[in-house]
Coordinates of C-alpha atoms in Angstrom, one line a residue:
M1 CA 23.3 -14.5 -41.8
L2 CA 19.7 -13.2 -41.9
T3 CA 17.2 -10.7 -42.7
K4 CA 13.8 -9.9 -43.8
A5 CA 14.7 -7.5 -46.7
R6 CA 12.7 -4.4 -47.1
R7 CA 8.9 -4.9 -47.4
G8 CA 8.6 -2.0 -49.7
Y9 CA 9.9 1.5 -49.2
W10 CA 11.8 2.6 -46.2
L11 CA 10.1 5.9 -45.6
L12 CA 11.9 7.0 -42.7
T13 CA 14.1 9.5 -44.7
A14 CA 15.0 13.0 -43.8
G15 CA 12.0 15.0 -42.9
A16 CA 9.7 12.0 -43.3
L17 CA 9.2 10.5 -39.8
G18 CA 5.6 11.5 -39.9
V19 CA 4.2 9.3 -37.2
L20 CA 1.7 9.9 -34.4
L21 CA 2.3 7.8 -31.3
S22 CA -1.0 6.1 -31.0
A23 CA -2.7 5.9 -27.5
L24 CA -3.3 2.3 -27.0
V25 CA -6.3 3.3 -25.2
I26 CA -10.0 2.2 -24.6
N27 CA -12.3 2.4 -27.4
F28 CA -15.8 3.2 -26.4
R29 CA -17.0 3.5 -29.9
G30 CA -16.5 -0.1 -30.9
D31 CA -13.7 -2.6 -32.0
R32 CA -11.4 -1.1 -34.5
S33 CA -9.3 -4.1 -34.7
A34 CA -7.4 -4.8 -37.9
T35 CA -8.2 -7.8 -39.9
P36 CA -5.3 -10.1 -41.1
N37 CA -5.5 -8.8 -44.6
A38 CA -5.7 -5.1 -43.6
A39 CA -2.3 -5.7 -41.7
H40 CA -0.6 -5.9 -45.2
Q41 CA -1.9 -2.5 -46.3
P42 CA -0.6 1.0 -45.4
A43 CA -2.3 2.4 -42.2
P44 CA -5.3 4.4 -43.3
A45 CA -5.7 8.0 -42.1
R46 CA -8.3 8.3 -39.4
A47 CA -11.3 10.8 -40.0
E48 CA -11.0 14.0 -38.3
A49 CA -13.9 15.7 -36.5
S50 CA -16.5 17.0 -38.9
L51 CA -16.0 20.7 -38.2
P52 CA -15.9 23.3 -40.9
K53 CA -12.4 23.9 -42.0
A54 CA -10.9 27.4 -42.4
P55 CA -9.2 28.1 -45.8
A56 CA -5.6 26.8 -45.6
A57 CA -3.2 29.7 -44.6
V58 CA -0.1 30.5 -46.8
A59 CA 3.0 29.7 -44.9
Q60 CA 5.0 32.8 -44.2
V61 CA 8.7 32.7 -45.5
H62 CA 10.0 32.8 -41.9
E63 CA 7.5 30.6 -40.2
R64 CA 9.5 28.1 -38.1
H65 CA 8.6 24.3 -37.7
P66 CA 9.9 21.8 -35.2
Y67 CA 12.4 19.2 -36.4
I68 CA 15.0 16.6 -34.9
V69 CA 18.3 16.9 -36.5
Q70 CA 20.8 14.0 -36.0
A71 CA 24.6 14.0 -36.7
D72 CA 27.8 12.3 -35.5
S73 CA 27.2 14.0 -32.3
A74 CA 24.8 16.4 -30.7
D75 CA 27.3 19.1 -30.8
A76 CA 27.8 18.6 -34.7
A77 CA 24.0 18.6 -35.0
R78 CA 23.8 21.9 -33.0
S79 CA 26.5 23.4 -35.2
A80 CA 24.8 22.5 -38.4
V81 CA 21.5 23.9 -37.3
Q82 CA 23.1 27.1 -35.9
G83 CA 25.2 27.2 -39.0
V84 CA 22.2 27.9 -41.3
G85 CA 20.5 30.3 -38.8
G86 CA 18.1 27.8 -37.1
A87 CA 17.2 27.7 -33.5
V88 CA 18.2 24.8 -31.2
T89 CA 15.3 24.2 -28.9
G90 CA 16.4 21.0 -27.0
D91 CA 19.3 18.6 -26.4
L92 CA 18.8 15.0 -27.5
S93 CA 22.3 13.8 -27.1
V94 CA 21.0 10.3 -26.2
I95 CA 20.5 9.8 -30.0
R96 CA 23.3 12.3 -31.1
A97 CA 20.8 14.9 -32.0
V98 CA 19.0 18.2 -31.2
A99 CA 15.5 19.5 -31.3
A100 CA 15.4 22.4 -33.7
S101 CA 13.2 25.2 -35.0
L102 CA 13.7 25.9 -38.7
D103 CA 12.0 27.9 -41.5
D104 CA 11.8 26.6 -45.0
G105 CA 14.9 28.4 -46.1
E106 CA 17.0 27.1 -43.2
L107 CA 15.6 23.6 -43.7
A108 CA 16.5 23.7 -47.3
A109 CA 20.1 25.0 -46.5
L110 CA 20.5 22.2 -44.0
R111 CA 19.4 19.5 -46.4
A112 CA 21.7 21.0 -49.1
E113 CA 24.6 20.0 -47.0
R114 CA 24.1 16.3 -48.2
S115 CA 26.0 14.8 -45.4
A116 CA 25.2 11.1 -45.1
R117 CA 25.4 11.3 -41.2
L118 CA 23.1 14.3 -41.1
Q119 CA 19.5 13.3 -40.7
I120 CA 16.5 15.4 -40.4
Y121 CA 13.1 14.2 -39.0
D122 CA 9.8 15.9 -38.5
D123 CA 9.2 16.4 -34.7
T124 CA 5.7 14.7 -35.1
P125 CA 3.0 14.4 -32.6
V126 CA 2.8 11.5 -30.0
S127 CA 0.0 10.4 -28.0
A128 CA -0.7 8.0 -25.0
S129 CA -1.0 4.2 -25.5
S130 CA -4.3 2.8 -24.0
T131 CA -7.7 1.5 -25.1
G132 CA -11.3 3.3 -20.5
G133 CA -9.4 -2.3 3.2
A134 CA -12.3 -0.4 1.5
L135 CA -11.3 -0.4 -2.1
P136 CA -12.5 -2.6 -5.1
E137 CA -10.7 -5.7 -6.1
T138 CA -8.7 -5.3 -9.1
Y139 CA -7.8 -9.2 -9.8
Y140 CA -5.0 -8.7 -12.2
P141 CA -2.2 -9.0 -9.4
S142 CA -3.7 -12.5 -8.6
E143 CA -4.1 -13.3 -12.3
V144 CA -0.3 -12.9 -12.9
D145 CA 0.5 -14.6 -9.7
A146 CA 1.9 -11.5 -7.9
S147 CA -0.6 -11.5 -4.9
S148 CA 1.0 -14.7 -3.6
M149 CA 4.3 -13.0 -3.5
H150 CA 2.8 -10.1 -1.6
I151 CA 1.8 -12.6 1.1
G152 CA 5.4 -13.4 1.5
G153 CA 6.4 -9.8 1.9
L154 CA 7.7 -9.3 -1.6
T155 CA 6.3 -6.1 -3.0
G156 CA 9.1 -4.7 -5.3
R157 CA 10.6 -2.7 -2.5
G158 CA 13.9 -1.1 -3.3
V159 CA 13.2 -1.1 -7.0
T160 CA 12.4 2.0 -9.0
V161 CA 10.1 2.1 -11.9
A162 CA 10.0 5.1 -14.2
V163 CA 6.9 5.7 -16.2
V164 CA 7.1 8.1 -19.3
D165 CA 3.5 9.1 -20.0
S166 CA 1.0 11.9 -19.1
G167 CA 2.3 12.5 -15.7
M168 CA 0.9 11.6 -12.2
W169 CA -2.1 13.2 -10.5
S170 CA -1.2 15.5 -7.7
Q171 CA -3.6 13.7 -5.4
Q172 CA -1.2 10.7 -5.3
G173 CA -3.4 8.6 -3.0
P174 CA -2.1 4.9 -3.0
L175 CA 0.9 5.9 -5.1
Q176 CA 2.4 8.2 -2.4
Y177 CA 3.4 5.6 0.2
S178 CA 4.5 2.0 0.1
P179 CA 3.1 -0.7 2.5
S180 CA 6.2 -0.7 4.5
G181 CA 5.7 2.9 5.4
G182 CA 8.3 5.7 5.6
G183 CA 8.2 8.8 3.5
S184 CA 7.0 9.3 0.0
R185 CA 8.1 6.8 -2.4
V186 CA 7.6 9.1 -5.4
L187 CA 11.2 10.0 -5.7
A188 CA 11.1 12.4 -8.6
Q189 CA 8.7 14.0 -11.1
Y190 CA 9.9 15.7 -14.3
D191 CA 7.7 17.7 -16.9
V192 CA 9.3 17.5 -20.2
I193 CA 6.8 19.9 -21.7
L194 CA 7.1 22.5 -19.0
A195 CA 11.1 22.2 -19.3
R196 CA 10.7 22.9 -23.0
Q197 CA 8.4 25.9 -22.6
Q198 CA 10.0 27.4 -19.6
P199 CA 13.8 26.3 -19.8
S200 CA 14.6 28.2 -16.4
Y201 CA 11.9 26.1 -14.5
Y202 CA 14.2 23.4 -13.3
A203 CA 17.6 24.1 -11.7
S204 CA 20.7 22.4 -13.0
S205 CA 20.2 18.6 -12.6
W206 CA 22.2 18.1 -9.3
L207 CA 20.7 21.1 -7.7
E208 CA 17.2 20.3 -8.6
T209 CA 15.1 18.0 -6.3
Y210 CA 12.4 17.3 -8.9
S211 CA 9.9 17.2 -6.0
R212 CA 7.3 19.5 -7.5
N213 CA 4.0 17.8 -8.6
I214 CA 3.6 17.7 -12.4
D215 CA 0.0 16.5 -12.3
D216 CA -1.9 14.5 -14.9
P217 CA -4.6 16.3 -16.7
Y218 CA -5.2 13.4 -19.1
G219 CA -5.3 10.5 -16.5
H220 CA -3.5 7.9 -18.6
G221 CA -0.2 8.1 -16.8
T222 CA -1.7 7.8 -13.3
H223 CA -3.7 4.8 -14.6
V224 CA -0.7 2.9 -15.8
T225 CA 1.3 3.7 -12.7
S226 CA -1.5 2.6 -10.5
I227 CA -1.5 -0.9 -12.2
I228 CA 2.1 -1.2 -11.6
A229 CA 2.4 0.2 -8.0
S230 CA -0.9 0.9 -6.1
S231 CA -0.7 0.2 -2.4
G232 CA -4.4 0.5 -2.0
L233 CA -5.9 -2.4 -0.1
A234 CA -9.1 -4.0 -1.6
T235 CA -11.9 -5.4 0.5
T236 CA -10.4 -8.9 -0.1
G237 CA -7.2 -7.8 1.8
K238 CA -5.2 -7.8 -1.5
F239 CA -3.2 -4.9 -2.9
Q240 CA -4.7 -3.2 -6.0
G241 CA -1.2 -3.0 -7.8
V242 CA 1.2 -5.6 -9.0
A243 CA 4.2 -4.2 -7.2
P244 CA 2.9 -2.0 -4.4
G245 CA 6.2 -1.4 -2.8
V246 CA 8.2 0.1 -5.6
N247 CA 9.6 3.6 -5.8
L248 CA 8.3 5.6 -8.6
V249 CA 9.7 8.3 -11.1
S250 CA 7.0 10.0 -13.2
V251 CA 8.0 11.8 -16.4
R252 CA 5.3 13.9 -18.3
A253 CA 5.8 13.9 -22.1
L254 CA 2.0 13.9 -23.1
D255 CA -0.3 16.9 -22.8
S256 CA -3.9 17.0 -21.4
K257 CA -5.2 15.3 -24.6
G258 CA -2.7 12.6 -24.4
S259 CA -0.6 13.9 -27.3
G260 CA 2.9 15.1 -27.7
R261 CA 5.9 15.3 -29.7
Y262 CA 8.6 12.7 -30.5
S263 CA 11.3 14.8 -29.2
D264 CA 9.3 15.2 -25.9
V265 CA 9.3 11.4 -25.4
I266 CA 12.9 11.2 -26.5
S267 CA 13.9 14.0 -23.9
G268 CA 12.0 12.0 -21.2
I269 CA 13.8 8.8 -21.9
Q270 CA 17.1 10.9 -22.0
W271 CA 16.3 12.3 -18.6
V272 CA 15.5 8.9 -17.2
I273 CA 18.9 7.6 -18.3
S274 CA 20.6 10.5 -17.0
Q275 CA 18.9 10.0 -13.6
R276 CA 19.2 6.2 -13.5
A277 CA 22.0 6.1 -10.8
R278 CA 20.5 8.9 -8.8
Y279 CA 17.1 7.2 -8.2
G280 CA 17.9 3.6 -8.7
I281 CA 15.8 3.3 -11.8
R282 CA 15.7 -0.2 -13.1
V283 CA 12.4 -0.4 -15.0
L284 CA 11.1 1.9 -17.8
N285 CA 7.3 1.6 -18.7
L286 CA 6.4 2.8 -22.2
S287 CA 2.7 2.5 -22.7
L288 CA 2.7 4.2 -26.2
G289 CA 3.3 3.4 -29.7
A290 CA 3.0 4.1 -33.5
P291 CA 2.9 2.1 -36.6
P292 CA 6.4 1.3 -37.9
S293 CA 7.7 3.7 -40.6
G294 CA 10.9 1.9 -41.4
P295 CA 13.4 -0.6 -39.9
Y296 CA 13.7 -0.5 -36.2
W297 CA 17.2 1.0 -36.1
T298 CA 16.3 4.3 -38.1
D299 CA 13.6 5.4 -35.8
P300 CA 14.7 8.2 -33.4
L301 CA 12.6 6.9 -30.6
N302 CA 13.8 3.4 -31.0
Q303 CA 17.2 4.5 -30.8
A304 CA 16.5 6.3 -27.4
V305 CA 14.8 3.1 -26.3
M306 CA 17.9 1.0 -27.2
A307 CA 20.2 3.5 -25.4
A308 CA 18.1 2.9 -22.2
W309 CA 18.3 -0.8 -22.5
A310 CA 22.2 -0.5 -23.2
S311 CA 22.4 1.6 -19.9
G312 CA 21.1 -1.3 -17.9
I313 CA 17.4 -0.3 -17.7
V314 CA 14.6 -3.0 -18.4
V315 CA 12.3 -1.5 -20.9
V316 CA 8.7 -2.8 -21.1
A317 CA 6.7 -1.5 -24.2
A318 CA 3.1 -2.0 -25.3
A319 CA 2.6 -4.3 -28.4
G320 CA 0.0 -2.1 -29.8
N321 CA -3.9 -2.2 -30.2
R322 CA -3.9 -2.9 -34.1
G323 CA -4.5 -6.6 -33.8
P324 CA -5.5 -9.3 -34.2
G325 CA -3.8 -9.6 -37.6
P326 CA -0.1 -10.2 -38.1
L327 CA 2.5 -7.5 -38.8
T328 CA 0.8 -5.1 -36.4
I329 CA 3.4 -4.5 -33.6
D330 CA 3.9 -0.8 -32.9
A331 CA 7.1 1.1 -32.5
P332 CA 9.0 1.1 -30.0
G333 CA 7.6 -2.5 -29.3
D334 CA 9.3 -3.6 -32.6
V335 CA 12.8 -3.0 -30.9
P336 CA 14.1 -6.6 -30.7
Y337 CA 15.9 -6.0 -27.4
V338 CA 12.9 -4.8 -25.3
I339 CA 10.1 -6.7 -23.6
T340 CA 7.0 -6.2 -25.9
V341 CA 3.7 -7.1 -24.3
G342 CA 0.4 -8.2 -25.8
A343 CA -3.0 -8.4 -24.0
V344 CA -5.1 -11.1 -22.4
T345 CA -8.6 -10.5 -20.9
D346 CA -10.2 -12.7 -18.4
N347 CA -13.5 -12.1 -20.3
Y348 CA -15.2 -10.7 -17.2
Y349 CA -14.5 -14.0 -15.4
P350 CA -11.8 -13.1 -13.0
L351 CA -9.4 -15.8 -11.7
Q352 CA -11.1 -18.4 -13.9
Q353 CA -8.3 -19.3 -16.3
K354 CA -10.4 -21.3 -18.7
Q355 CA -12.3 -18.1 -19.6
Y356 CA -9.1 -16.1 -20.4
R357 CA -8.5 -15.4 -24.0
L358 CA -6.1 -13.4 -26.2
A359 CA -7.6 -9.7 -26.6
A360 CA -8.9 -9.2 -30.2
F361 CA -7.0 -5.7 -30.3
S362 CA -3.7 -7.1 -29.2
S363 CA -1.2 -6.4 -31.9
A364 CA 0.7 -9.6 -33.3
G365 CA 4.0 -10.3 -34.8
P366 CA 6.2 -10.8 -36.5
T367 CA 8.1 -7.5 -37.0
F368 CA 9.0 -6.5 -40.5
E369 CA 12.6 -7.6 -39.6
G370 CA 11.4 -11.1 -38.7
F371 CA 11.4 -10.8 -35.0
V372 CA 9.0 -12.9 -33.0
K373 CA 6.8 -10.4 -30.9
P374 CA 5.3 -10.0 -28.4
E375 CA 7.6 -11.7 -26.0
V376 CA 4.8 -12.3 -23.4
V377 CA 1.2 -11.3 -22.8
G378 CA -0.2 -9.6 -19.6
M379 CA -3.7 -8.8 -18.3
G380 CA -5.0 -6.0 -20.3
G381 CA -8.8 -6.2 -20.4
H382 CA -11.0 -3.8 -18.5
N383 CA -8.2 -3.0 -16.0
L384 CA -9.5 -1.1 -12.9
A385 CA -6.9 1.4 -11.4
Y386 CA -6.7 4.6 -9.5
A387 CA -6.8 7.7 -11.8
P388 CA -8.0 11.2 -11.7
D389 CA -11.7 11.9 -11.5
N390 CA -11.3 15.2 -13.2
G391 CA -9.0 14.1 -16.1
T392 CA -9.8 14.2 -19.7
L393 CA -10.4 10.6 -19.9
A394 CA -12.8 10.5 -16.9
T395 CA -14.6 13.6 -18.3
E396 CA -15.0 12.0 -21.8
F397 CA -16.1 8.6 -20.5
P398 CA -17.8 9.1 -17.1
K399 CA -19.5 5.7 -17.2
W400 CA -16.0 4.0 -16.7
V401 CA -15.4 5.9 -13.5
H402 CA -16.0 3.5 -10.6
E403 CA -17.8 5.7 -8.1
P404 CA -17.4 6.5 -5.3
Y405 CA -13.8 5.5 -5.8
D406 CA -11.2 7.4 -7.8
D407 CA -10.9 4.3 -10.0
F408 CA -11.2 4.1 -13.8
T409 CA -11.5 1.2 -16.1
M410 CA -9.3 1.0 -19.3
S411 CA -8.4 -1.8 -21.7
G412 CA -5.3 -2.1 -23.9
T413 CA -1.8 -3.4 -24.3
S414 CA -0.9 -0.2 -22.4
Q415 CA -2.4 -1.8 -19.2
A416 CA -0.9 -5.2 -20.1
A417 CA 2.6 -3.5 -20.3
A418 CA 2.0 -2.0 -16.9
T419 CA 1.2 -5.4 -15.2
V420 CA 4.5 -6.7 -16.8
S421 CA 6.6 -3.8 -15.4
G422 CA 5.2 -4.6 -12.0
V423 CA 6.1 -8.3 -12.4
V424 CA 9.7 -7.2 -13.5
A425 CA 10.0 -5.2 -10.4
L426 CA 9.2 -8.1 -8.2
M427 CA 11.8 -10.2 -10.1
L428 CA 14.3 -7.5 -9.4
E429 CA 13.6 -7.4 -5.7
V430 CA 14.3 -11.1 -5.6
N431 CA 17.4 -11.0 -7.5
P432 CA 18.7 -7.4 -7.9
S433 CA 21.8 -8.5 -9.9
L434 CA 19.8 -9.4 -13.0
T435 CA 20.6 -7.7 -16.3
P436 CA 18.0 -6.6 -18.7
D437 CA 18.7 -9.6 -21.0
Q438 CA 18.4 -11.9 -18.0
V439 CA 15.2 -10.5 -16.9
K440 CA 13.7 -10.8 -20.3
C441 CA 14.9 -14.5 -20.5
R442 CA 13.4 -15.4 -17.1
L443 CA 10.2 -13.6 -17.8
M444 CA 9.7 -15.7 -20.9
S445 CA 10.8 -18.9 -19.2
G446 CA 8.3 -18.4 -16.3
A447 CA 5.2 -17.6 -18.7
R448 CA 2.3 -19.8 -19.0
P449 CA 1.3 -20.3 -22.7
A450 CA -2.2 -21.0 -23.7
V451 CA -2.6 -24.8 -24.4
N452 CA -5.7 -26.5 -25.8
S453 CA -7.2 -29.9 -24.8
S454 CA -4.9 -31.7 -27.0
G455 CA -1.7 -30.2 -25.4
S456 CA -0.8 -28.0 -28.5
L457 CA -0.5 -24.2 -28.2
A458 CA -3.9 -22.4 -28.6
Y459 CA -2.1 -19.3 -30.0
T460 CA 1.0 -19.1 -32.0
V461 CA 4.1 -17.4 -30.7
F462 CA 3.4 -14.5 -33.1
Q463 CA 0.3 -13.8 -30.8
Q464 CA 1.2 -14.8 -27.4
G465 CA 5.0 -15.1 -27.4
A466 CA 6.1 -17.3 -24.5
G467 CA 2.6 -16.8 -22.8
L468 CA 1.0 -15.1 -19.9
V469 CA 3.5 -13.8 -17.4
D470 CA 3.8 -15.5 -14.0
A471 CA 5.4 -13.5 -11.3
R472 CA 6.3 -16.3 -9.1
N473 CA 7.6 -18.5 -11.8
S474 CA 9.7 -15.7 -13.4
A475 CA 11.2 -14.5 -10.0
Y476 CA 12.5 -17.9 -9.1
S477 CA 13.6 -19.1 -12.6
T478 CA 17.1 -20.0 -13.0
A479 CA 17.0 -19.9 -16.8
S480 CA 19.9 -18.1 -18.7
G481 CA 20.9 -17.4 -22.2
C482 CA 17.5 -17.5 -23.8
A483 CA 16.8 -13.9 -24.9
N484 CA 18.6 -11.4 -27.2
Q485 CA 21.0 -14.1 -28.4
G486 CA 22.9 -13.0 -31.3
L487 CA 22.2 -9.4 -30.7
N488 CA 24.7 -6.5 -29.7
V489 CA 22.9 -3.3 -28.7
G490 CA 26.2 -1.5 -28.6
L491 CA 26.9 -2.4 -32.3
D492 CA 23.3 -1.6 -33.1
L493 CA 23.4 1.9 -31.7
A494 CA 26.9 2.7 -33.2
G495 CA 25.4 1.8 -36.8
L496 CA 28.0 -0.9 -37.2
Q497 CA 25.5 -3.8 -37.2
H498 CA 21.9 -4.4 -37.3
Y499 CA 19.7 -7.6 -37.0
G500 CA 16.9 -9.6 -38.3
G501 CA 14.9 -12.5 -36.6
R502 CA 14.0 -16.0 -37.8
A503 CA 10.4 -15.2 -39.0
N504 CA 9.3 -15.2 -42.7
E505 CA 6.2 -15.4 -44.8
D506 CA 5.5 -18.0 -47.6
S507 CA 4.0 -17.4 -50.9
N508 CA 0.5 -18.3 -49.4
G509 CA 0.8 -15.7 -46.7
N510 CA 1.6 -18.1 -43.9
F511 CA 4.1 -16.9 -41.2
Y512 CA 6.8 -19.4 -40.1
I513 CA 10.0 -19.7 -38.4
M514 CA 13.0 -20.5 -40.6
A515 CA 15.0 -23.6 -39.8
T516 CA 18.7 -23.3 -39.1
A517 CA 21.7 -25.1 -40.4
P518 CA 25.3 -25.0 -39.2
T519 CA 27.8 -23.7 -41.9
S520 CA 31.6 -24.0 -41.7
T521 CA 33.5 -20.8 -41.9
S522 CA 37.2 -19.9 -41.4
G523 CA 36.5 -17.5 -38.6
G524 CA 34.2 -17.0 -35.5
G525 CA 31.7 -14.4 -36.6
L526 CA 29.1 -12.2 -34.8
L527 CA 26.4 -15.0 -34.9
G528 CA 27.7 -16.9 -32.0
G529 CA 29.8 -19.3 -34.2
L530 CA 31.8 -21.6 -32.2
L531 CA 35.2 -23.2 -33.5
G532 CA 34.4 -22.1 -37.1
I533 CA 30.7 -23.1 -37.2
V534 CA 28.1 -20.4 -37.8
I535 CA 24.4 -21.1 -37.6
T536 CA 22.6 -19.8 -40.7
L537 CA 19.0 -19.7 -41.7
V538 CA 17.3 -21.9 -44.3
K539 CA 14.8 -19.6 -45.9
D540 CA 12.3 -22.2 -47.5
V541 CA 12.4 -24.7 -44.5
A542 CA 9.9 -24.1 -41.8
V543 CA 10.0 -25.2 -38.1
L544 CA 6.5 -26.5 -37.5
L545 CA 6.6 -27.3 -33.8
D546 CA 5.5 -25.0 -30.9
G547 CA 3.0 -22.8 -32.8
L548 CA 5.7 -21.6 -35.1
F549 CA 3.4 -21.7 -38.2
W550 CA 0.4 -19.2 -38.6
N551 CA -1.9 -18.4 -41.4
G552 CA -2.7 -15.1 -39.8
T553 CA -6.2 -16.0 -38.3
Y554 CA -7.7 -15.2 -34.9
S555 CA -10.1 -17.1 -32.7
S556 CA -12.0 -15.6 -29.8
A557 CA -12.5 -18.9 -28.3
S558 CA -11.7 -19.6 -24.7
G559 CA -11.6 -22.8 -22.6
Y560 CA -7.8 -23.1 -22.7
T561 CA -5.3 -24.0 -20.0
W562 CA -2.6 -21.3 -19.4
S563 CA 0.0 -24.0 -18.3
S564 CA 3.5 -23.6 -16.7
G565 CA 4.0 -27.3 -17.7
Y566 CA 4.4 -26.8 -21.4
T567 CA 7.7 -27.9 -22.7
W568 CA 9.2 -26.1 -25.6
S569 CA 10.8 -28.4 -28.0
S570 CA 13.6 -26.0 -28.9
G571 CA 13.8 -23.6 -26.1
Y572 CA 13.2 -20.0 -27.2
T573 CA 15.5 -20.1 -30.2
W574 CA 12.7 -18.6 -32.2
S575 CA 13.6 -15.3 -30.4
N576 CA 17.3 -15.3 -31.6
G577 CA 18.7 -12.5 -33.8
Y578 CA 20.9 -12.8 -36.8
T579 CA 23.0 -10.4 -38.7
W580 CA 21.0 -8.3 -41.1
S581 CA 21.5 -9.2 -44.9
S582 CA 19.5 -9.1 -48.0
G583 CA 19.5 -12.7 -48.5
Y584 CA 15.9 -13.5 -47.3
T585 CA 13.3 -11.5 -48.8
W586 CA 9.6 -11.4 -47.9
S587 CA 7.4 -12.9 -50.5
S588 CA 5.1 -10.0 -50.9
G589 CA 5.6 -6.1 -50.8
Y590 CA 4.8 -3.9 -48.0
T591 CA 4.4 -0.1 -48.1
W592 CA 5.5 1.6 -44.9
S593 CA 3.2 3.9 -43.3
S594 CA 4.2 7.6 -44.0
G595 CA 1.9 9.0 -41.5
Y596 CA -0.7 8.3 -38.9
T597 CA -3.5 10.5 -37.5
G598 CA -6.0 9.9 -34.7
I599 CA -5.9 7.4 -31.8
D600 CA -6.2 3.6 -31.8
V601 CA -8.8 2.8 -29.2
P602 CA -10.0 -0.9 -28.8
A603 CA -13.2 -1.9 -27.2
Q604 CA -13.3 -2.9 -23.6
Q605 CA -12.6 -6.8 -23.4

């Protein structure tokens, strides 16, 4: 039974969530990539604008602040808040919680109840996740082998993708209609921020059509959605988007600056889950993230993401832009169940695979619980896509607007995640019966890892996972049982069981996959034991094949082959999960990030 015991302090205690979801956006100011050594240090605070600061105001006794209060049920949390005189500002029943407004006295009274099942979290800021027959060619649909499927008539038709982000531009352009014609394929739009500010704006769920435009004053949400779904035709005759025939649901949880609250993002995910059957939502794209502040199962946003996965929705999350060093995977990409995506750039040589390389900003694993992340990588360097020409991003970075078109260039794992969401939609059109675990398995089995001239992996699994996604390979894969083995999302959500992966770190700072050994037992067990045999981990024995050993370095070299012919010697067992225990400790300490300010913005690559 496994685990990577605590790497220092679990700081996700009551009232200490304190993370700002970083925009994995384009950095036009230079590469802020973390070094391998920096990955072992607490996340530094970003400098604020150098403006004169007014003297700090003394907080009034009755000044209220936003919190998330979690209990055995949302009703119990609501009663607890109201019992101390606080105001309930939102329902977060997806994680047994409510959003609340409390003054210092009410907060102190709530904490004084000292209930083990009552948790109080700061409702902290969140932000977007990116790095900035007559239309320009975008190339990435061909680079992930989606364009060849378009020729055969496969465009994601009948599959609905939900995007929780900064919204969708009211001028929907190539997002409004699919290549097959018919009415608008934008099935619903929901503005979480407006719903919070004006509770009466939306009618009751089944009376509301959700047909009003929510717009996208920031621009990031439209850009990500366009990578997934644009039906615009380039001069080459190819579609600009990866899955141009999908239906769309847009949820706005971020404001005009790409910022928001944890509770807004959770509310957006909760709304998606509640509308899953109504709109046929099969895929949820989350191009946002924050440095982990504790184990994956204690984070409220991660809990909502796990609930979405458990409901049957395939969740695709950005890995983060804090690479290239190890231990830089962002939440919610650190959730073991979901598909976490790193970024590859074509290095400005489109369709020339020998020129592709792993983007320097792309976050790398393992997670602090020992899971190998990312699962796959997607195209995330200088992605061109439809976006508002009057949004905040276009205004701040006008040189990346591709005039005379309403197209904008951005880099990041945000964009890479969008390419993978499009691939997942194509897979589900081919085989609608696939479960989220099956989609993840086939996506990995169809991926093409980077291989050097000697036939060995050019990057470790901690950097590229199973490799660059390939839409055709994955859509027609017959692989099974190769993802989320040993995990149970229901037990995880219920707090009855949590899990760790096979990765560990030796005394020299090298990351490796622990070997396994069968152990006799009198019972079956949750680890997949068969006839009294349970597979356990051998802490000090490393598996050295298949890029499973890494000293944390990064190379910007190219010239590799992204090969679908590579044979993994042990399948994808490095992605398996094991019951969490304190038996396997990391060799060095780690202090969890207690807060994060600013936006991670990698350079265009």
